[in-house]
PDB file of C-alpha atoms in Angstrom:
ATOM      1  CA  MET H   1       0.016   0.040   0.021  1.00 79.00           C
ATOM      2  CA  PRO H   2       1.670   3.222  -1.124  1.00 92.00           C
ATOM      3  CA  VAL H   3       1.923   6.032   1.421  1.00 96.00           C
ATOM      4  CA  ILE H   4       2.667   9.467   0.031  1.00 97.00           C
ATOM      5  CA  GLY H   5       3.401  12.178   2.588  1.00 98.00           C
ATOM      6  CA  PHE H   6       2.706  15.828   1.813  1.00 98.00           C
ATOM      7  CA  ILE H   7       4.120  18.863   3.587  1.00 98.00           C
ATOM      8  CA  TYR H   8       1.433  21.584   3.255  1.00 96.00           C
ATOM      9  CA  PRO H   9       1.918  25.203   4.318  1.00 94.00           C
ATOM     10  CA  ASP H  10      -0.669  26.423   6.878  1.00 90.00           C
ATOM     11  CA  HIS H  11      -4.346  25.798   6.019  1.00 90.00           C
ATOM     12  CA  ALA H  12      -6.275  26.585   2.818  1.00 90.00           C
ATOM     13  CA  ALA H  13      -7.164  23.760   0.426  1.00 90.00           C
ATOM     14  CA  GLU H  14      -5.616  20.736   2.143  1.00 92.00           C
ATOM     15  CA  ASP H  15      -9.041  18.970   1.906  1.00 92.00           C
ATOM     16  CA  ASP H  16      -8.159  18.225  -1.732  1.00 95.00           C
ATOM     17  CA  TYR H  17      -5.840  15.450  -0.368  1.00 96.00           C
ATOM     18  CA  PRO H  18      -8.449  13.334   1.582  1.00 95.00           C
ATOM     19  CA  LEU H  19     -10.783  13.870  -1.369  1.00 94.00           C
ATOM     20  CA  ALA H  20      -8.073  12.386  -3.635  1.00 95.00           C
ATOM     21  CA  GLU H  21      -7.387   9.578  -1.190  1.00 94.00           C
ATOM     22  CA  GLY H  22     -11.003   8.551  -1.254  1.00 92.00           C
ATOM     23  CA  LEU H  23     -11.282   8.602  -5.077  1.00 90.00           C
ATOM     24  CA  LEU H  24      -7.941   6.851  -5.651  1.00 91.00           C
ATOM     25  CA  GLY H  25      -9.418   3.940  -3.705  1.00 82.00           C
ATOM     26  CA  ALA H  26      -8.119   1.342  -1.242  1.00 75.00           C
ATOM     27  CA  GLY H  27      -4.369   0.883  -1.252  1.00 84.00           C
ATOM     28  CA  VAL H  28      -3.345   4.547  -1.244  1.00 93.00           C
ATOM     29  CA  ARG H  29      -2.731   6.757   1.772  1.00 96.00           C
ATOM     30  CA  LEU H  30      -2.083  10.488   1.449  1.00 97.00           C
ATOM     31  CA  PRO H  31      -1.265  11.911   4.974  1.00 97.00           C
ATOM     32  CA  VAL H  32      -0.707  15.650   5.249  1.00 98.00           C
ATOM     33  CA  ALA H  33       1.610  17.408   7.735  1.00 97.00           C
ATOM     34  CA  HIS H  34       1.276  21.152   8.179  1.00 96.00           C
ATOM     35  CA  ILE H  35       4.079  23.622   8.641  1.00 94.00           C
ATOM     36  CA  TYR H  36       3.481  27.254   9.617  1.00 89.00           C
ATOM     37  CA  GLY H  37       4.972  30.542   8.525  1.00 81.00           C
ATOM     38  CA  THR H  38       3.294  33.402   6.674  1.00 75.00           C
ATOM     39  CA  ASP H  39       0.776  32.785   3.945  1.00 68.00           C
ATOM     40  CA  LEU H  40       1.753  35.970   2.131  1.00 69.00           C
ATOM     41  CA  HIS H  41       2.627  35.655  -1.534  1.00 78.00           C
ATOM     42  CA  ALA H  42       5.838  37.711  -1.321  1.00 80.00           C
ATOM     43  CA  VAL H  43       9.351  36.535  -2.114  1.00 85.00           C
ATOM     44  CA  PRO H  44      11.073  37.022   1.257  1.00 86.00           C
ATOM     45  CA  GLU H  45       8.200  35.266   3.132  1.00 87.00           C
ATOM     46  CA  LEU H  46       8.140  32.418   0.619  1.00 90.00           C
ATOM     47  CA  LEU H  47      11.875  31.853   0.926  1.00 89.00           C
ATOM     48  CA  ASP H  48      11.419  31.493   4.684  1.00 90.00           C
ATOM     49  CA  LEU H  49       8.408  29.228   4.266  1.00 89.00           C
ATOM     50  CA  GLY H  50      10.348  26.775   2.153  1.00 94.00           C
ATOM     51  CA  SER H  51      13.519  26.829   4.234  1.00 95.00           C
ATOM     52  CA  PRO H  52      15.309  23.590   4.988  1.00 96.00           C
ATOM     53  CA  ALA H  53      14.452  23.823   8.712  1.00 95.00           C
ATOM     54  CA  ARG H  54      10.786  24.139   8.070  1.00 96.00           C
ATOM     55  CA  LEU H  55      10.711  21.227   5.522  1.00 97.00           C
ATOM     56  CA  ALA H  56      12.744  19.043   7.879  1.00 97.00           C
ATOM     57  CA  GLU H  57      10.088  19.706  10.504  1.00 97.00           C
ATOM     58  CA  GLY H  58       7.392  18.571   8.021  1.00 97.00           C
ATOM     59  CA  ALA H  59       9.451  15.434   7.295  1.00 98.00           C
ATOM     60  CA  ARG H  60       9.633  14.757  11.011  1.00 97.00           C
ATOM     61  CA  LEU H  61       5.857  15.104  11.352  1.00 98.00           C
ATOM     62  CA  LEU H  62       5.279  12.626   8.546  1.00 98.00           C
ATOM     63  CA  ALA H  63       7.744  10.024   9.707  1.00 97.00           C
ATOM     64  CA  GLY H  64       5.185   8.231  11.840  1.00 96.00           C
ATOM     65  CA  HIS H  65       3.256   7.477   8.678  1.00 97.00           C
ATOM     66  CA  GLU H  66       6.243   5.719   7.141  1.00 97.00           C
ATOM     67  CA  PRO H  67       5.779   7.330   3.738  1.00 97.00           C
ATOM     68  CA  ASP H  68       7.213   5.849   0.541  1.00 97.00           C
ATOM     69  CA  ALA H  69       7.799   9.366  -0.757  1.00 98.00           C
ATOM     70  CA  VAL H  70       7.389  13.002   0.442  1.00 98.00           C
ATOM     71  CA  VAL H  71       6.317  16.043  -1.528  1.00 98.00           C
ATOM     72  CA  TRP H  72       6.567  19.727  -0.570  1.00 98.00           C
ATOM     73  CA  ALA H  73       3.039  20.753  -1.505  1.00 97.00           C
ATOM     74  CA  CYS H  74       3.730  24.355  -2.226  1.00 95.00           C
ATOM     75  CA  THR H  75       4.391  25.856  -5.664  1.00 95.00           C
ATOM     76  CA  SER H  76       5.483  29.343  -4.782  1.00 92.00           C
ATOM     77  CA  GLY H  77       7.526  28.122  -1.820  1.00 94.00           C
ATOM     78  CA  SER H  78       9.542  26.013  -4.231  1.00 96.00           C
ATOM     79  CA  PHE H  79       9.886  27.932  -7.516  1.00 96.00           C
ATOM     80  CA  VAL H  80      10.847  31.085  -5.551  1.00 95.00           C
ATOM     81  CA  TYR H  81      14.162  29.350  -4.931  1.00 96.00           C
ATOM     82  CA  ARG H  82      14.826  29.329  -8.753  1.00 96.00           C
ATOM     83  CA  PRO H  83      15.553  26.022 -10.487  1.00 97.00           C
ATOM     84  CA  ASP H  84      18.926  25.289  -8.830  1.00 97.00           C
ATOM     85  CA  GLY H  85      17.776  26.301  -5.409  1.00 97.00           C
ATOM     86  CA  ALA H  86      14.560  24.302  -5.725  1.00 97.00           C
ATOM     87  CA  ARG H  87      16.590  21.216  -6.719  1.00 98.00           C
ATOM     88  CA  GLU H  88      18.711  21.734  -3.622  1.00 98.00           C
ATOM     89  CA  GLN H  89      15.541  22.169  -1.547  1.00 98.00           C
ATOM     90  CA  VAL H  90      14.236  18.856  -2.668  1.00 98.00           C
ATOM     91  CA  GLU H  91      17.581  17.123  -2.097  1.00 98.00           C
ATOM     92  CA  LYS H  92      17.676  18.343   1.422  1.00 98.00           C
ATOM     93  CA  LEU H  93      14.127  17.328   2.017  1.00 98.00           C
ATOM     94  CA  ALA H  94      14.899  13.788   0.732  1.00 98.00           C
ATOM     95  CA  GLU H  95      17.881  13.655   3.100  1.00 98.00           C
ATOM     96  CA  ALA H  96      15.735  14.754   6.046  1.00 97.00           C
ATOM     97  CA  ALA H  97      12.928  12.331   5.217  1.00 97.00           C
ATOM     98  CA  GLY H  98      15.150   9.478   4.102  1.00 97.00           C
ATOM     99  CA  LYS H  99      12.791   9.016   1.175  1.00 97.00           C
ATOM    100  CA  PRO H 100      12.418  10.193  -2.438  1.00 97.00           C
ATOM    101  CA  ALA H 101      11.164  13.729  -2.459  1.00 98.00           C
ATOM    102  CA  SER H 102       9.935  16.395  -4.858  1.00 98.00           C
ATOM    103  CA  SER H 103       7.937  19.654  -4.852  1.00 98.00           C
ATOM    104  CA  THR H 104       4.885  21.073  -6.676  1.00 98.00           C
ATOM    105  CA  SER H 105       7.008  23.185  -8.962  1.00 98.00           C
ATOM    106  CA  PHE H 106       8.859  20.090 -10.274  1.00 98.00           C
ATOM    107  CA  ALA H 107       5.510  18.265 -10.418  1.00 98.00           C
ATOM    108  CA  PHE H 108       4.315  20.698 -12.921  1.00 98.00           C
ATOM    109  CA  VAL H 109       7.352  20.289 -15.165  1.00 98.00           C
ATOM    110  CA  ASN H 110       7.187  16.539 -14.925  1.00 97.00           C
ATOM    111  CA  ALA H 111       3.389  16.442 -15.532  1.00 97.00           C
ATOM    112  CA  ALA H 112       3.685  18.566 -18.657  1.00 97.00           C
ATOM    113  CA  ALA H 113       6.410  16.300 -19.924  1.00 96.00           C
ATOM    114  CA  ALA H 114       4.237  13.220 -19.243  1.00 95.00           C
ATOM    115  CA  LEU H 115       1.517  14.744 -21.398  1.00 96.00           C
ATOM    116  CA  GLY H 116       3.886  15.878 -24.073  1.00 96.00           C
ATOM    117  CA  VAL H 117       2.855  19.532 -23.420  1.00 96.00           C
ATOM    118  CA  ARG H 118       5.322  22.219 -24.442  1.00 97.00           C
ATOM    119  CA  LYS H 119       3.337  25.425 -24.659  1.00 98.00           C
ATOM    120  CA  VAL H 120       1.087  26.528 -21.793  1.00 98.00           C
ATOM    121  CA  ALA H 121      -1.040  29.340 -20.474  1.00 97.00           C
ATOM    122  CA  VAL H 122      -0.601  30.156 -16.766  1.00 97.00           C
ATOM    123  CA  ALA H 123      -3.601  31.280 -14.699  1.00 93.00           C
ATOM    124  CA  ALA H 124      -1.909  32.441 -11.497  1.00 90.00           C
ATOM    125  CA  SER H 125      -3.478  33.775  -8.324  1.00 87.00           C
ATOM    126  CA  TYR H 126      -0.180  35.382  -7.249  1.00 86.00           C
ATOM    127  CA  PRO H 127       1.036  38.945  -7.527  1.00 88.00           C
ATOM    128  CA  ASP H 128       2.803  39.638 -10.868  1.00 89.00           C
ATOM    129  CA  ASP H 129       6.350  39.497  -9.522  1.00 91.00           C
ATOM    130  CA  VAL H 130       5.784  36.093  -7.948  1.00 91.00           C
ATOM    131  CA  ALA H 131       3.974  34.700 -10.979  1.00 92.00           C
ATOM    132  CA  LYS H 132       6.906  35.679 -13.250  1.00 94.00           C
ATOM    133  CA  LEU H 133       9.208  33.484 -11.177  1.00 95.00           C
ATOM    134  CA  PHE H 134       6.929  30.501 -11.951  1.00 95.00           C
ATOM    135  CA  VAL H 135       7.189  31.376 -15.698  1.00 96.00           C
ATOM    136  CA  GLU H 136      10.994  31.368 -15.331  1.00 97.00           C
ATOM    137  CA  PHE H 137      10.925  28.060 -13.574  1.00 97.00           C
ATOM    138  CA  LEU H 138       8.779  26.469 -16.304  1.00 98.00           C
ATOM    139  CA  GLY H 139      11.041  27.832 -18.979  1.00 98.00           C
ATOM    140  CA  ALA H 140      14.061  26.247 -17.348  1.00 97.00           C
ATOM    141  CA  GLY H 141      12.173  22.885 -17.460  1.00 97.00           C
ATOM    142  CA  GLY H 142      11.456  23.182 -21.171  1.00 97.00           C
ATOM    143  CA  VAL H 143       7.886  24.502 -20.910  1.00 98.00           C
ATOM    144  CA  GLU H 144       7.126  27.688 -22.836  1.00 98.00           C
ATOM    145  CA  VAL H 145       4.536  30.079 -21.308  1.00 98.00           C
ATOM    146  CA  VAL H 146       2.606  31.708 -24.196  1.00 97.00           C
ATOM    147  CA  SER H 147       0.476  33.769 -21.798  1.00 95.00           C
ATOM    148  CA  MET H 148       0.476  34.504 -18.105  1.00 94.00           C
ATOM    149  CA  SER H 149      -2.071  36.154 -15.868  1.00 88.00           C
ATOM    150  CA  SER H 150      -1.766  37.215 -12.250  1.00 81.00           C
ATOM    151  CA  GLU H 151      -4.715  37.811 -10.064  1.00 76.00           C
ATOM    152  CA  ASP H 152      -2.671  39.698  -7.487  1.00 72.00           C
ATOM    153  CA  ILE H 153      -4.131  37.842  -4.484  1.00 77.00           C
ATOM    154  CA  ASP H 154      -1.831  38.528  -1.541  1.00 62.00           C
ATOM    155  CA  THR H 155      -2.469  35.549   0.732  1.00 69.00           C
ATOM    156  CA  ALA H 156      -3.130  31.840   0.498  1.00 63.00           C
ATOM    157  CA  ALA H 157      -6.090  32.214   2.880  1.00 69.00           C
ATOM    158  CA  GLU H 158      -7.847  34.448   0.279  1.00 77.00           C
ATOM    159  CA  VAL H 159      -7.210  31.940  -2.465  1.00 77.00           C
ATOM    160  CA  GLY H 160      -8.639  29.211  -0.332  1.00 68.00           C
ATOM    161  CA  ARG H 161     -11.887  31.112  -0.012  1.00 80.00           C
ATOM    162  CA  LEU H 162     -12.463  31.210  -3.714  1.00 83.00           C
ATOM    163  CA  ALA H 163     -15.808  29.645  -4.708  1.00 85.00           C
ATOM    164  CA  PRO H 164     -15.654  26.669  -7.164  1.00 84.00           C
ATOM    165  CA  GLU H 165     -17.238  28.717  -9.940  1.00 90.00           C
ATOM    166  CA  ALA H 166     -14.618  31.417  -9.418  1.00 88.00           C
ATOM    167  CA  VAL H 167     -11.849  28.765  -9.730  1.00 91.00           C
ATOM    168  CA  VAL H 168     -13.392  27.535 -12.938  1.00 92.00           C
ATOM    169  CA  GLU H 169     -13.684  31.024 -14.427  1.00 90.00           C
ATOM    170  CA  LEU H 170     -10.083  31.912 -13.372  1.00 90.00           C
ATOM    171  CA  ALA H 171      -8.830  28.951 -15.408  1.00 93.00           C
ATOM    172  CA  VAL H 172     -11.130  29.267 -18.368  1.00 94.00           C
ATOM    173  CA  SER H 173     -10.745  33.045 -18.844  1.00 93.00           C
ATOM    174  CA  HIS H 174      -6.943  32.897 -19.006  1.00 93.00           C
ATOM    175  CA  ASP H 175      -6.610  30.269 -21.700  1.00 96.00           C
ATOM    176  CA  HIS H 176      -4.726  31.101 -24.912  1.00 97.00           C
ATOM    177  CA  PRO H 177      -5.273  29.658 -28.390  1.00 96.00           C
ATOM    178  CA  ASP H 178      -1.583  28.611 -28.678  1.00 97.00           C
ATOM    179  CA  ALA H 179      -1.547  26.867 -25.337  1.00 98.00           C
ATOM    180  CA  GLU H 180      -1.706  23.059 -25.293  1.00 98.00           C
ATOM    181  CA  ALA H 181      -2.630  23.158 -21.581  1.00 98.00           C
ATOM    182  CA  VAL H 182      -3.649  25.647 -18.881  1.00 97.00           C
ATOM    183  CA  LEU H 183      -1.659  25.612 -15.597  1.00 98.00           C
ATOM    184  CA  VAL H 184      -3.144  26.828 -12.311  1.00 96.00           C
ATOM    185  CA  PRO H 185      -0.304  27.036  -9.825  1.00 93.00           C
ATOM    186  CA  ASP H 186      -1.443  27.376  -6.267  1.00 90.00           C
ATOM    187  CA  THR H 187      -1.969  24.534  -3.702  1.00 92.00           C
ATOM    188  CA  ALA H 188      -4.154  26.893  -1.633  1.00 89.00           C
ATOM    189  CA  MET H 189      -6.776  26.660  -4.434  1.00 89.00           C
ATOM    190  CA  ARG H 190      -9.338  23.811  -4.322  1.00 93.00           C
ATOM    191  CA  THR H 191      -9.265  22.465  -7.786  1.00 94.00           C
ATOM    192  CA  LEU H 192      -9.858  18.660  -7.698  1.00 93.00           C
ATOM    193  CA  GLY H 193     -13.569  18.963  -7.538  1.00 93.00           C
ATOM    194  CA  VAL H 194     -13.783  21.205 -10.634  1.00 94.00           C
ATOM    195  CA  LEU H 195     -11.095  19.799 -12.900  1.00 94.00           C
ATOM    196  CA  GLY H 196     -13.643  18.010 -15.044  1.00 93.00           C
ATOM    197  CA  ALA H 197     -15.685  21.162 -15.521  1.00 93.00           C
ATOM    198  CA  ILE H 198     -12.613  23.228 -16.503  1.00 96.00           C
ATOM    199  CA  GLU H 199     -11.406  20.689 -19.010  1.00 96.00           C
ATOM    200  CA  GLU H 200     -14.856  20.356 -20.449  1.00 95.00           C
ATOM    201  CA  ARG H 201     -15.031  24.085 -20.991  1.00 95.00           C
ATOM    202  CA  LEU H 202     -11.535  24.398 -22.449  1.00 96.00           C
ATOM    203  CA  GLY H 203     -11.272  21.174 -24.440  1.00 96.00           C
ATOM    204  CA  LYS H 204      -7.647  20.804 -23.422  1.00 97.00           C
ATOM    205  CA  PRO H 205      -5.616  19.458 -20.389  1.00 97.00           C
ATOM    206  CA  VAL H 206      -5.577  21.402 -17.242  1.00 97.00           C
ATOM    207  CA  LEU H 207      -2.775  21.009 -14.624  1.00 98.00           C
ATOM    208  CA  THR H 208      -3.472  22.325 -11.131  1.00 97.00           C
ATOM    209  CA  ALA H 209      -1.262  22.464  -8.123  1.00 96.00           C
ATOM    210  CA  ASN H 210      -2.818  19.871  -5.867  1.00 96.00           C
ATOM    211  CA  GLN H 211      -3.548  17.599  -8.849  1.00 97.00           C
ATOM    212  CA  VAL H 212       0.083  17.498 -10.052  1.00 98.00           C
ATOM    213  CA  THR H 213       1.412  17.290  -6.483  1.00 98.00           C
ATOM    214  CA  ILE H 214      -0.522  14.111  -5.810  1.00 97.00           C
ATOM    215  CA  TRP H 215       0.424  12.676  -9.228  1.00 97.00           C
ATOM    216  CA  GLU H 216       4.043  13.465  -8.545  1.00 97.00           C
ATOM    217  CA  GLY H 217       3.943  11.647  -5.181  1.00 97.00           C
ATOM    218  CA  LEU H 218       2.456   8.546  -6.851  1.00 95.00           C
ATOM    219  CA  ARG H 219       5.084   8.754  -9.574  1.00 95.00           C
ATOM    220  CA  LEU H 220       7.871   8.813  -6.985  1.00 96.00           C
ATOM    221  CA  ALA H 221       6.365   5.728  -5.355  1.00 94.00           C
ATOM    222  CA  GLY H 222       6.172   3.934  -8.710  1.00 91.00           C
ATOM    223  CA  GLU H 223       2.328   3.940  -8.743  1.00 87.00           C
ATOM    224  CA  THR H 224      -0.079   4.718 -11.604  1.00 83.00           C
ATOM    225  CA  LYS H 225      -3.664   5.483 -10.700  1.00 83.00           C
ATOM    226  CA  THR H 226      -6.573   6.416 -12.951  1.00 83.00           C
ATOM    227  CA  VAL H 227      -9.289   8.760 -11.846  1.00 86.00           C
ATOM    228  CA  ASP H 228     -11.469  10.176 -14.604  1.00 86.00           C
ATOM    229  CA  SER H 229     -12.593  13.182 -12.583  1.00 86.00           C
ATOM    230  CA  PHE H 230      -8.951  14.350 -12.007  1.00 92.00           C
ATOM    231  CA  GLY H 231      -8.368  15.494 -15.526  1.00 93.00           C
ATOM    232  CA  THR H 232      -6.266  14.309 -18.490  1.00 95.00           C
ATOM    233  CA  LEU H 233      -3.183  13.817 -16.357  1.00 95.00           C
ATOM    234  CA  PHE H 234      -4.850  11.088 -14.342  1.00 93.00           C
ATOM    235  CA  ARG H 235      -6.347   9.472 -17.374  1.00 88.00           C
ATOM    236  CA  ARG H 236      -3.264   9.184 -19.447  1.00 74.00           C
ATOM    237  CA  GLY H 237      -0.363  10.801 -17.596  1.00 55.00           C
ATOM    238  CA  GLY H 238       0.976   7.482 -16.460  1.00 49.00           C
ATOM    239  CA  GLU H 239       1.105   5.893 -19.958  1.00 48.00           C
TER     240      GLU H 239
END
């Protein structure tokens, strides 16, 4: 039975994880450990949030679950370190956990590669300066961003309060005709329950933060699971 541990910052949309556990079915456990800092979408605060000490604490909290892999479930708290720093962040987390590790930022790059997606539109909730760092991270991973929007929402708590219909509209309204997929990069946003609706509206793959984070954890554990309601990635991303 694979156990994937997730280190989640503060509280916002972590209920996407038990939702996923229930739909993935028997044989998968997705425990979540919370670490606390600020939920402000600002570079200095995000660097502190993703620091080695905080992630090591998250690994310690997950240890009792005996996870097969650990994922830092925070996009901005990983890409803000830039590609080399984010890689070092994951390496230190793996060392602290004694298990394979990754982060949501790398999950986006790996999920895009799994789907053969090279050009994307980004529908970001972050302020513009933070969103641009995600664009830079994707570019370093071979993913071209053909359009990027930033909603300028300052805190994760505000993102977590978005109504489902607002999440759908955010994704749909920021598509681009040249994009092969739309990326929605914030684990504070509840997206698993609306993925089907977004993809139906857009007619193309949608990659969202909690979706790719869970997929990445399963990938690290060598597991492939199919859930129709979790978008194209969970229908054919493991092929």
